[in-house]
Amino acid sequence: MKTEKVDVLVIGAGPAGTVAASIINKAGFKVKIVEKMKFPRFVIGESLLPRCMEALSEAGFVEAVKEKKFQEKYGAKFVKNGKICDYFFADQFTPGWNWTWQVPRAEFDKTLADTVEKMGVPVNYETTVTDIKFNGTDSVTTVEDIEGNKTNIEARFIVDGSGYGRVIPKLFNLDKPSDLAPRRTLFTHVVDKKRSMDDEPNRITIIVHQKGIWIWVIPFSNGNTSVGFVGDPEFFKQYQGTNEEQWRTLIASQPYLAERMKDVEMVFEPRILESWSTTSSTFYGEGFVLTGNVTEFLDPVFSSGVTLATVSSQMAAKLVIRKLNGETIDWDKEYTEPMMQGVNTFRSYVMAWYEGTLDTIFFADKPNLEIKNMICSVLAGYVWDTTNPYVKNHDTALVKLAKLINIEKALAEN
Ligand SMILES: Cc1cc2nc3c(=O)[nH]c(=O)nc-3n(C[C@H](O)[C@H](O)[C@H](O)COP(=O)(O)OP(=O)(O)OC[C@H]3O[C@@H](n4cnc5c(N)ncnc54)[C@H](O)[C@@H]3O)c2cc1C
């Protein structure tokens, strides 16, 4: 069997893998990426958050992505029964990026992978990790290409950015069930010919369809729009027929979209995904670190996935560099704890969304603008800024605010 030697082996060429590979490569280490699929490949997760721009910038990807002229995104709009709640990232509490992109991921991820390759990191496509053996921090990873050729890759460290592939958690029994309820999505891309500037293609629209069921509307610069229904798997059981028939029936029942999406051409037959939330019992081990979706993926509602993927890789890459330079790293303190700070902030918001707490806050008659800007920072992905009370006290602040709004409403009605 062929043998290769690298300093760092990165598994997966998604945003997590490419950001980590770029930052470690820039520090002068020999890095290689192995990727199971041929790119471009489809993956869901199309609405980015401003915070991920910091990670993309550190990885040296921003200019290459700009050249693709993806749809710029400046905020989010929540819609419920004709009521609208506007968020513009420019208003956010935390200083930082106030825009990002909405991207068809096949093209976006290929741009990142091509850019990292140009920087000198080889990307072996259609190459799957089948086994890893650790000897202290050193490892030997067996990979298999599409022709069945096997290679052993010796590495001083592994970054696992394999996303839904969950390579290391599966090989070493690190999978842990999520504490979030299972959800299902039915989604497609449509040729959005009736879209106008009034539909604000430069923001994601999230529509509350009914309690616990919501719709994402993510316009792209190529004229297509991604539209997906998300919610309790039980809700979808009442709809019969093909995925397309179910999607069309659902759209026709949503006043905000029915006319715009009537007889719309679909780019592909609507797809179903279910029960995507998982976590891992540890985010690191001797000789490896998990980044991106492999660590934990919560829920699509606040578009946190790519931001958590790129920021975790940004953090992990710097620790890997220090480790390879001979430093001792306290992975719990320097990686797991800060990562969980961000993940847990989003978790509180996801739970508040499904419990209806955020409905009360988003659609309040007279929102407090100072608080709105603090919440806006969370929606922009700045979930590590603990000077923001709505980050620091994420587990209590939303419930308290919703209670206050309800009391004020009751007083006004009496
Ligand atoms: C319904 C839904 C909607 C979502 N919407 C959003 C959104 O709007 N915005 C957002 O930011 N996020 C969203 N997400 C989350 C988003 O999909 C992920 O968080 C994001 O893709 C994670 O990036 P990653 O680099 O960790 O993994 P991925 O993008 O999944 O990349 C991992 C790569 O590893 C490769 N791989 C897997 N196994 C192996 C192996 N054995 N060997 C070699 N390579 C391997 C895969 O082929 C893949 O290319 C959504 C998720 C769901 C389920």
CSV table of C-alpha atoms and ligand atoms in Angstrom, one decimal:
chain,number,residue,atom,x,y,z
A,1,MET,CA,0.0,0.0,0.0
A,2,LYS,CA,1.2,3.5,-0.8
A,3,THR,CA,2.2,5.7,2.1
A,4,GLU,CA,2.2,9.5,2.4
A,5,LYS,CA,3.4,11.8,5.2
A,6,VAL,CA,1.9,15.1,6.2
A,7,ASP,CA,1.8,17.3,9.3
A,8,VAL,CA,-1.9,17.7,9.3
A,9,LEU,CA,-4.6,15.6,7.6
A,10,VAL,CA,-7.9,17.4,7.1
A,11,ILE,CA,-11.0,15.2,6.5
A,12,GLY,CA,-13.7,16.9,4.4
A,13,ALA,CA,-13.5,19.9,2.0
A,14,GLY,CA,-16.6,21.7,3.3
A,15,PRO,CA,-16.2,25.2,5.0
A,16,ALA,CA,-14.9,23.6,8.2
A,17,GLY,CA,-12.2,21.6,6.4
A,18,THR,CA,-11.0,24.3,4.0
A,19,VAL,CA,-10.9,27.1,6.7
A,20,ALA,CA,-8.8,24.9,9.0
A,21,ALA,CA,-6.5,23.7,6.1
A,22,SER,CA,-5.8,27.2,4.9
A,23,ILE,CA,-4.9,28.7,8.3
A,24,ILE,CA,-2.6,25.7,9.2
A,25,ASN,CA,-1.0,25.8,5.7
A,26,LYS,CA,-0.3,29.5,6.1
A,27,ALA,CA,1.7,28.8,9.3
A,28,GLY,CA,4.1,26.7,7.1
A,29,PHE,CA,2.8,23.1,7.9
A,30,LYS,CA,2.3,20.4,5.2
A,31,VAL,CA,-1.5,19.9,5.0
A,32,LYS,CA,-3.6,17.7,2.9
A,33,ILE,CA,-7.4,17.4,2.5
A,34,VAL,CA,-9.2,14.2,1.7
A,35,GLU,CA,-12.8,14.6,0.4
A,36,LYS,CA,-15.3,11.7,-0.2
A,37,MET,CA,-17.2,13.5,-3.0
A,38,LYS,CA,-16.4,15.0,-6.3
A,39,PHE,CA,-17.0,18.8,-6.2
A,40,PRO,CA,-19.2,20.7,-6.9
A,41,ARG,CA,-21.6,18.6,-4.7
A,42,PHE,CA,-24.9,19.6,-3.2
A,43,VAL,CA,-25.1,20.3,0.5
A,44,ILE,CA,-27.8,22.3,2.3
A,45,GLY,CA,-26.9,25.4,4.4
A,46,GLU,CA,-27.2,28.4,2.1
A,47,SER,CA,-27.7,31.4,4.3
A,48,LEU,CA,-24.5,32.6,6.0
A,49,LEU,CA,-24.0,34.9,9.0
A,50,PRO,CA,-21.7,38.0,9.2
A,51,ARG,CA,-19.5,36.4,11.9
A,52,CYS,CA,-18.3,33.7,9.5
A,53,MET,CA,-16.8,36.5,7.4
A,54,GLU,CA,-14.1,36.9,10.0
A,55,ALA,CA,-13.1,33.2,9.7
A,56,LEU,CA,-13.3,33.3,5.8
A,57,SER,CA,-11.1,36.5,6.0
A,58,GLU,CA,-8.5,34.9,8.2
A,59,ALA,CA,-8.5,31.9,5.8
A,60,GLY,CA,-7.9,34.2,2.9
A,61,PHE,CA,-11.1,33.3,1.1
A,62,VAL,CA,-13.1,36.6,1.0
A,63,GLU,CA,-11.7,37.9,-2.3
A,64,ALA,CA,-12.3,34.6,-4.2
A,65,VAL,CA,-15.8,34.4,-2.9
A,66,LYS,CA,-16.5,38.1,-3.8
A,67,GLU,CA,-15.6,37.3,-7.4
A,68,LYS,CA,-18.4,34.8,-7.7
A,69,LYS,CA,-20.9,37.6,-7.1
A,70,PHE,CA,-23.1,35.7,-4.8
A,71,GLN,CA,-26.2,37.4,-3.3
A,72,GLU,CA,-25.2,39.8,-0.6
A,73,LYS,CA,-27.2,39.4,2.6
A,74,TYR,CA,-27.8,42.3,5.0
A,75,GLY,CA,-30.3,41.0,7.5
A,76,ALA,CA,-33.2,38.8,8.3
A,77,LYS,CA,-37.0,39.3,8.1
A,78,PHE,CA,-39.4,37.3,10.2
A,79,VAL,CA,-43.0,37.1,9.0
A,80,LYS,CA,-46.1,35.9,10.9
A,81,ASN,CA,-49.7,36.3,9.8
A,82,GLY,CA,-48.9,39.5,7.8
A,83,LYS,CA,-46.8,41.0,10.6
A,84,ILE,CA,-43.1,41.7,9.9
A,85,CYS,CA,-40.1,41.8,12.2
A,86,ASP,CA,-37.0,43.3,10.5
A,87,TYR,CA,-33.4,42.8,11.4
A,88,PHE,CA,-30.6,44.7,9.7
A,89,PHE,CA,-27.1,43.6,10.7
A,90,ALA,CA,-25.9,47.2,10.4
A,91,ASP,CA,-27.9,47.9,13.6
A,92,GLN,CA,-26.3,45.1,15.6
A,93,PHE,CA,-24.9,45.7,19.1
A,94,THR,CA,-21.5,44.0,18.6
A,95,PRO,CA,-18.9,45.8,16.4
A,96,GLY,CA,-18.2,43.6,13.4
A,97,TRP,CA,-19.3,42.6,9.9
A,98,ASN,CA,-22.7,43.8,8.9
A,99,TRP,CA,-23.2,41.7,5.8
A,100,THR,CA,-22.5,38.3,4.3
A,101,TRP,CA,-23.8,36.1,1.5
A,102,GLN,CA,-26.6,33.8,0.5
A,103,VAL,CA,-25.0,31.0,-1.6
A,104,PRO,CA,-25.8,27.8,-3.5
A,105,ARG,CA,-23.4,25.7,-1.4
A,106,ALA,CA,-22.1,23.6,-4.3
A,107,GLU,CA,-20.5,26.6,-5.9
A,108,PHE,CA,-19.5,28.3,-2.6
A,109,ASP,CA,-17.8,25.2,-1.2
A,110,LYS,CA,-16.0,24.6,-4.6
A,111,THR,CA,-14.7,28.2,-4.5
A,112,LEU,CA,-13.3,27.6,-1.0
A,113,ALA,CA,-11.7,24.3,-2.0
A,114,ASP,CA,-10.3,25.6,-5.3
A,115,THR,CA,-8.8,28.6,-3.4
A,116,VAL,CA,-7.2,26.4,-0.7
A,117,GLU,CA,-5.7,24.2,-3.5
A,118,LYS,CA,-4.2,27.3,-5.1
A,119,MET,CA,-2.6,28.1,-1.8
A,120,GLY,CA,-0.8,24.8,-2.0
A,121,VAL,CA,-3.0,22.4,-0.1
A,122,PRO,CA,-3.7,19.2,-2.2
A,123,VAL,CA,-7.4,18.2,-2.1
A,124,ASN,CA,-7.9,14.5,-3.0
A,125,TYR,CA,-11.5,14.2,-4.2
A,126,GLU,CA,-13.5,11.0,-4.3
A,127,THR,CA,-11.3,9.7,-1.5
A,128,THR,CA,-12.9,8.3,1.6
A,129,VAL,CA,-11.4,7.7,5.0
A,130,THR,CA,-12.0,4.1,6.0
A,131,ASP,CA,-9.8,3.6,9.1
A,132,ILE,CA,-7.6,5.6,11.5
A,133,LYS,CA,-5.1,4.2,13.9
A,134,PHE,CA,-3.6,6.5,16.6
A,135,ASN,CA,-0.2,6.0,18.2
A,136,GLY,CA,-0.1,8.9,20.7
A,137,THR,CA,-0.8,12.0,18.7
A,138,ASP,CA,0.6,10.4,15.5
A,139,SER,CA,-1.8,8.6,13.3
A,140,VAL,CA,-2.1,6.5,10.2
A,141,THR,CA,-5.3,7.1,8.2
A,142,THR,CA,-6.3,4.6,5.5
A,143,VAL,CA,-8.1,6.2,2.6
A,144,GLU,CA,-9.7,4.6,-0.5
A,145,ASP,CA,-10.1,6.4,-3.8
A,146,ILE,CA,-12.9,5.7,-6.4
A,147,GLU,CA,-10.9,3.0,-8.1
A,148,GLY,CA,-10.4,1.1,-4.9
A,149,ASN,CA,-6.8,2.1,-4.4
A,150,LYS,CA,-5.8,2.4,-0.7
A,151,THR,CA,-3.2,4.8,0.7
A,152,ASN,CA,-2.0,5.2,4.3
A,153,ILE,CA,-1.5,8.8,5.3
A,154,GLU,CA,0.7,9.4,8.3
A,155,ALA,CA,-0.1,12.6,10.1
A,156,ARG,CA,1.1,14.4,13.2
A,157,PHE,CA,-2.5,15.7,13.7
A,158,ILE,CA,-6.0,15.2,12.2
A,159,VAL,CA,-8.7,17.8,11.8
A,160,ASP,CA,-12.0,16.1,11.2
A,161,GLY,CA,-14.3,18.4,9.3
A,162,SER,CA,-16.4,15.6,7.7
A,163,GLY,CA,-19.8,17.2,8.5
A,164,TYR,CA,-22.6,14.7,8.3
A,165,GLY,CA,-20.0,12.0,7.5
A,166,ARG,CA,-18.9,12.1,11.2
A,167,VAL,CA,-15.8,10.1,10.5
A,168,ILE,CA,-14.0,10.1,13.9
A,169,PRO,CA,-17.2,10.0,16.1
A,170,LYS,CA,-18.3,7.0,14.1
A,171,LEU,CA,-14.9,5.2,14.1
A,172,PHE,CA,-14.4,5.8,17.8
A,173,ASN,CA,-18.0,5.7,19.2
A,174,LEU,CA,-18.1,9.4,20.1
A,175,ASP,CA,-21.7,10.0,18.7
A,176,LYS,CA,-24.1,11.4,21.3
A,177,PRO,CA,-27.8,12.1,20.7
A,178,SER,CA,-29.0,15.7,20.7
A,179,ASP,CA,-31.3,17.1,23.3
A,180,LEU,CA,-33.4,18.8,20.6
A,181,ALA,CA,-36.6,17.3,19.2
A,182,PRO,CA,-36.3,15.7,15.8
A,183,ARG,CA,-37.3,17.9,12.8
A,184,ARG,CA,-38.0,17.4,9.2
A,185,THR,CA,-37.5,19.6,6.1
A,186,LEU,CA,-39.0,19.5,2.6
A,187,PHE,CA,-37.1,21.9,0.4
A,188,THR,CA,-36.2,22.8,-3.2
A,189,HIS,CA,-34.7,25.5,-5.3
A,190,VAL,CA,-37.1,27.4,-7.6
A,191,VAL,CA,-36.7,29.6,-10.6
A,192,ASP,CA,-38.1,32.7,-8.9
A,193,LYS,CA,-39.3,34.7,-11.9
A,194,LYS,CA,-41.9,36.7,-9.9
A,195,ARG,CA,-39.4,37.9,-7.4
A,196,SER,CA,-39.2,41.7,-7.1
A,197,MET,CA,-37.1,44.1,-5.1
A,198,ASP,CA,-40.0,44.3,-2.7
A,199,ASP,CA,-39.3,40.7,-1.8
A,200,GLU,CA,-35.9,42.0,-0.6
A,201,PRO,CA,-33.5,39.3,-2.1
A,202,ASN,CA,-30.8,40.8,0.2
A,203,ARG,CA,-32.2,39.3,3.3
A,204,ILE,CA,-33.3,35.8,4.4
A,205,THR,CA,-37.1,35.6,5.0
A,206,ILE,CA,-38.3,33.3,7.7
A,207,ILE,CA,-42.1,32.7,7.7
A,208,VAL,CA,-44.0,31.3,10.7
A,209,HIS,CA,-46.3,29.0,8.8
A,210,GLN,CA,-48.1,27.7,12.0
A,211,LYS,CA,-46.9,26.9,15.5
A,212,GLY,CA,-43.7,24.9,15.2
A,213,ILE,CA,-43.6,25.0,11.4
A,214,TRP,CA,-41.6,27.6,9.5
A,215,ILE,CA,-40.3,28.3,6.0
A,216,TRP,CA,-37.0,29.6,4.8
A,217,VAL,CA,-36.8,31.8,1.7
A,218,ILE,CA,-33.2,32.3,0.6
A,219,PRO,CA,-32.8,34.2,-2.7
A,220,PHE,CA,-29.6,33.6,-4.8
A,221,SER,CA,-28.0,36.0,-7.2
A,222,ASN,CA,-28.6,33.5,-10.1
A,223,GLY,CA,-32.4,34.2,-9.9
A,224,ASN,CA,-33.2,31.0,-8.1
A,225,THR,CA,-34.5,30.9,-4.5
A,226,SER,CA,-34.2,28.2,-1.9
A,227,VAL,CA,-37.5,27.5,-0.2
A,228,GLY,CA,-37.9,24.9,2.6
A,229,PHE,CA,-40.5,23.9,5.2
A,230,VAL,CA,-39.2,22.8,8.6
A,231,GLY,CA,-40.9,21.3,11.6
A,232,ASP,CA,-42.2,18.4,13.5
A,233,PRO,CA,-42.0,15.2,11.3
A,234,GLU,CA,-45.7,14.4,12.3
A,235,PHE,CA,-46.9,17.6,10.6
A,236,PHE,CA,-45.7,16.4,7.2
A,237,LYS,CA,-47.6,13.1,7.4
A,238,GLN,CA,-50.9,14.8,6.5
A,239,TYR,CA,-49.6,15.6,3.0
A,240,GLN,CA,-49.9,13.0,0.3
A,241,GLY,CA,-48.2,12.4,-3.1
A,242,THR,CA,-44.8,13.0,-4.5
A,243,ASN,CA,-42.4,15.4,-2.8
A,244,GLU,CA,-43.3,18.0,-5.5
A,245,GLU,CA,-47.0,17.6,-4.9
A,246,GLN,CA,-46.5,18.0,-1.1
A,247,TRP,CA,-44.4,21.1,-1.5
A,248,ARG,CA,-46.9,22.7,-3.9
A,249,THR,CA,-49.8,22.0,-1.6
A,250,LEU,CA,-47.9,23.5,1.3
A,251,ILE,CA,-46.9,26.6,-0.6
A,252,ALA,CA,-50.4,27.2,-1.9
A,253,SER,CA,-51.5,27.2,1.8
A,254,GLN,CA,-49.1,30.0,2.7
A,255,PRO,CA,-50.5,33.5,1.9
A,256,TYR,CA,-47.1,35.2,1.9
A,257,LEU,CA,-45.8,33.0,-0.8
A,258,ALA,CA,-48.7,31.4,-2.7
A,259,GLU,CA,-48.9,33.9,-5.5
A,260,ARG,CA,-45.2,34.3,-6.0
A,261,MET,CA,-44.5,30.6,-6.0
A,262,LYS,CA,-47.6,29.5,-8.1
A,263,ASP,CA,-46.6,27.1,-10.9
A,264,VAL,CA,-43.0,27.9,-10.2
A,265,GLU,CA,-40.4,25.9,-12.0
A,266,MET,CA,-38.3,23.7,-9.7
A,267,VAL,CA,-34.5,23.3,-10.1
A,268,PHE,CA,-34.8,19.8,-8.6
A,269,GLU,CA,-37.5,17.6,-7.1
A,270,PRO,CA,-38.0,18.7,-3.5
A,271,ARG,CA,-35.9,16.7,-1.0
A,272,ILE,CA,-36.5,15.6,2.5
A,273,LEU,CA,-34.0,15.6,5.4
A,274,GLU,CA,-34.8,14.5,8.9
A,275,SER,CA,-33.3,14.3,12.4
A,276,TRP,CA,-30.1,16.2,11.6
A,277,SER,CA,-29.2,17.3,15.2
A,278,THR,CA,-26.3,15.2,16.7
A,279,THR,CA,-23.4,15.9,18.9
A,280,SER,CA,-20.2,14.2,20.0
A,281,SER,CA,-19.1,13.2,23.5
A,282,THR,CA,-15.8,15.0,23.0
A,283,PHE,CA,-14.6,17.6,20.5
A,284,TYR,CA,-10.9,16.5,20.7
A,285,GLY,CA,-8.6,13.7,21.5
A,286,GLU,CA,-4.9,12.9,21.4
A,287,GLY,CA,-3.9,13.7,17.9
A,288,PHE,CA,-7.3,15.0,16.6
A,289,VAL,CA,-9.8,17.8,16.8
A,290,LEU,CA,-13.4,17.8,15.5
A,291,THR,CA,-14.6,21.0,13.8
A,292,GLY,CA,-17.8,22.1,12.1
A,293,ASN,CA,-20.9,20.0,12.0
A,294,VAL,CA,-19.1,17.0,13.5
A,295,THR,CA,-19.0,18.8,16.8
A,296,GLU,CA,-22.6,19.7,17.0
A,297,PHE,CA,-25.4,20.8,14.6
A,298,LEU,CA,-28.5,22.2,16.2
A,299,ASP,CA,-31.1,23.5,13.8
A,300,PRO,CA,-31.3,25.5,10.6
A,301,VAL,CA,-33.6,28.3,11.9
A,302,PHE,CA,-30.9,30.8,12.7
A,303,SER,CA,-28.5,29.8,9.9
A,304,SER,CA,-25.8,29.0,12.4
A,305,GLY,CA,-24.2,26.0,10.7
A,306,VAL,CA,-21.6,27.4,8.4
A,307,THR,CA,-20.7,30.1,11.1
A,308,LEU,CA,-20.1,27.4,13.7
A,309,ALA,CA,-18.2,25.3,11.2
A,310,THR,CA,-15.9,28.1,10.1
A,311,VAL,CA,-15.4,29.7,13.6
A,312,SER,CA,-14.7,26.3,15.2
A,313,SER,CA,-12.1,25.7,12.5
A,314,GLN,CA,-10.6,29.1,12.9
A,315,MET,CA,-10.2,28.4,16.7
A,316,ALA,CA,-9.0,24.8,16.3
A,317,ALA,CA,-6.5,25.7,13.5
A,318,LYS,CA,-4.7,28.1,15.8
A,319,LEU,CA,-4.5,25.5,18.6
A,320,VAL,CA,-3.2,22.8,16.2
A,321,ILE,CA,-0.4,25.2,15.1
A,322,ARG,CA,0.6,25.9,18.7
A,323,LYS,CA,0.5,22.1,19.4
A,324,LEU,CA,2.7,21.3,16.4
A,325,ASN,CA,5.1,24.0,17.6
A,326,GLY,CA,5.5,22.1,20.9
A,327,GLU,CA,3.1,24.0,23.2
A,328,THR,CA,0.8,22.2,25.6
A,329,ILE,CA,-2.8,23.0,24.9
A,330,ASP,CA,-5.7,22.9,27.4
A,331,TRP,CA,-8.3,21.8,24.8
A,332,ASP,CA,-11.2,22.0,27.2
A,333,LYS,CA,-10.5,25.6,28.2
A,334,GLU,CA,-9.3,26.9,24.8
A,335,TYR,CA,-11.6,25.0,22.5
A,336,THR,CA,-14.5,23.1,24.0
A,337,GLU,CA,-15.6,25.8,26.4
A,338,PRO,CA,-15.6,28.7,23.9
A,339,MET,CA,-17.2,26.5,21.3
A,340,MET,CA,-20.0,25.5,23.7
A,341,GLN,CA,-20.4,29.2,24.6
A,342,GLY,CA,-21.5,29.8,21.0
A,343,VAL,CA,-23.4,26.6,20.5
A,344,ASN,CA,-25.3,27.0,23.8
A,345,THR,CA,-26.3,30.6,22.9
A,346,PHE,CA,-27.7,29.4,19.6
A,347,ARG,CA,-29.4,26.5,21.4
A,348,SER,CA,-31.2,28.8,23.8
A,349,TYR,CA,-32.5,30.8,20.7
A,350,VAL,CA,-33.5,27.7,18.8
A,351,MET,CA,-35.5,26.4,21.9
A,352,ALA,CA,-37.0,29.9,22.4
A,353,TRP,CA,-38.0,29.8,18.7
A,354,TYR,CA,-39.8,26.5,18.9
A,355,GLU,CA,-41.4,27.3,22.3
A,356,GLY,CA,-42.9,30.5,20.9
A,357,THR,CA,-40.9,32.8,23.2
A,358,LEU,CA,-39.2,34.5,20.2
A,359,ASP,CA,-42.6,34.9,18.5
A,360,THR,CA,-43.6,37.1,21.4
A,361,ILE,CA,-40.4,39.1,21.2
A,362,PHE,CA,-40.1,39.4,17.4
A,363,PHE,CA,-43.8,40.4,16.9
A,364,ALA,CA,-44.2,42.7,20.0
A,365,ASP,CA,-46.0,45.9,19.2
A,366,LYS,CA,-43.4,48.2,20.6
A,367,PRO,CA,-40.0,46.5,20.6
A,368,ASN,CA,-37.2,48.0,22.7
A,369,LEU,CA,-34.7,49.0,20.0
A,370,GLU,CA,-31.6,48.6,22.3
A,371,ILE,CA,-32.6,45.0,23.1
A,372,LYS,CA,-33.5,44.4,19.5
A,373,ASN,CA,-29.9,45.3,18.4
A,374,MET,CA,-28.5,42.9,21.0
A,375,ILE,CA,-30.6,40.1,19.6
A,376,CYS,CA,-29.6,41.2,16.1
A,377,SER,CA,-26.0,40.4,17.1
A,378,VAL,CA,-26.9,36.9,17.9
A,379,LEU,CA,-28.7,36.6,14.5
A,380,ALA,CA,-25.5,37.9,13.0
A,381,GLY,CA,-23.5,35.1,14.6
A,382,TYR,CA,-21.7,37.2,17.2
A,383,VAL,CA,-22.4,34.6,19.9
A,384,TRP,CA,-19.0,34.9,21.6
A,385,ASP,CA,-19.5,38.6,22.6
A,386,THR,CA,-20.3,38.2,26.3
A,387,THR,CA,-20.6,41.9,26.7
A,388,ASN,CA,-23.9,41.5,25.0
A,389,PRO,CA,-26.4,40.6,27.8
A,390,TYR,CA,-28.5,38.6,25.3
A,391,VAL,CA,-25.4,36.4,24.7
A,392,LYS,CA,-24.2,36.4,28.3
A,393,ASN,CA,-27.6,35.5,29.8
A,394,HIS,CA,-28.9,33.6,26.7
A,395,ASP,CA,-30.6,31.0,28.9
A,396,THR,CA,-32.7,33.4,30.9
A,397,ALA,CA,-32.9,36.8,29.1
A,398,LEU,CA,-35.3,35.8,26.4
A,399,VAL,CA,-37.9,34.2,28.8
A,400,LYS,CA,-37.7,37.3,31.0
A,401,LEU,CA,-38.2,39.7,28.1
A,402,ALA,CA,-41.1,37.7,26.7
A,403,LYS,CA,-42.8,37.7,30.2
A,404,LEU,CA,-42.3,41.5,30.4
A,405,ILE,CA,-43.8,42.0,26.9
A,406,ASN,CA,-46.8,39.8,27.9
A,407,ILE,CA,-47.4,41.8,31.1
A,408,GLU,CA,-47.2,45.1,29.3
A,409,LYS,CA,-49.6,43.8,26.7
A,410,ALA,CA,-52.1,42.6,29.4
A,411,LEU,CA,-51.8,46.0,31.2
A,412,ALA,CA,-52.5,47.9,27.9
A,413,GLU,CA,-55.5,45.7,27.2
A,414,ASN,CA,-57.0,46.3,30.6
B,1,LIG,C1,-32.3,21.6,6.7
B,1,LIG,C2,-31.0,22.3,7.0
B,1,LIG,C3,-30.8,23.6,6.6
B,1,LIG,C4,-29.6,24.3,6.9
B,1,LIG,N1,-29.5,25.6,6.6
B,1,LIG,C5,-28.4,26.3,6.9
B,1,LIG,C6,-28.2,27.7,6.6
B,1,LIG,O1,-29.1,28.3,6.1
B,1,LIG,N2,-27.1,28.3,7.0
B,1,LIG,C7,-26.1,27.6,7.6
B,1,LIG,O2,-25.0,28.2,7.9
B,1,LIG,N3,-26.1,26.3,7.8
B,1,LIG,C8,-27.3,25.6,7.5
B,1,LIG,N4,-27.3,24.3,7.8
B,1,LIG,C9,-26.2,23.6,8.3
B,1,LIG,C10,-25.1,23.3,7.3
B,1,LIG,O3,-25.6,22.3,6.4
B,1,LIG,C11,-23.9,22.7,8.0
B,1,LIG,O4,-23.7,23.3,9.3
B,1,LIG,C12,-22.6,23.0,7.2
B,1,LIG,O5,-22.6,22.4,5.9
B,1,LIG,C13,-21.4,22.4,8.0
B,1,LIG,O6,-20.2,22.5,7.3
B,1,LIG,P1,-19.0,21.5,7.5
B,1,LIG,O7,-17.9,21.9,6.7
B,1,LIG,O8,-18.9,21.1,8.9
B,1,LIG,O9,-19.6,20.1,6.8
B,1,LIG,P2,-20.1,19.8,5.3
B,1,LIG,O10,-20.4,21.0,4.6
B,1,LIG,O11,-21.1,18.7,5.4
B,1,LIG,O12,-18.7,19.2,4.7
B,1,LIG,C14,-18.2,18.0,5.1
B,1,LIG,C15,-17.4,17.3,3.9
B,1,LIG,O13,-16.8,16.1,4.4
B,1,LIG,C16,-17.0,15.1,3.5
B,1,LIG,N5,-16.9,13.7,4.1
B,1,LIG,C17,-17.8,13.1,4.7
B,1,LIG,N6,-17.4,11.8,5.1
B,1,LIG,C18,-16.1,11.7,4.6
B,1,LIG,C19,-15.2,10.6,4.6
B,1,LIG,N7,-15.4,9.5,5.2
B,1,LIG,N8,-14.0,10.9,4.0
B,1,LIG,C20,-13.7,12.0,3.4
B,1,LIG,N9,-14.6,13.1,3.3
B,1,LIG,C21,-15.8,12.9,4.0
B,1,LIG,C22,-18.3,15.3,2.8
B,1,LIG,O14,-18.4,14.8,1.5
B,1,LIG,C23,-18.4,16.9,2.8
B,1,LIG,O15,-18.0,17.4,1.6
B,1,LIG,C24,-28.5,23.6,7.5
B,1,LIG,C25,-28.7,22.2,7.8
B,1,LIG,C26,-29.9,21.6,7.6
B,1,LIG,C27,-30.0,20.1,8.0
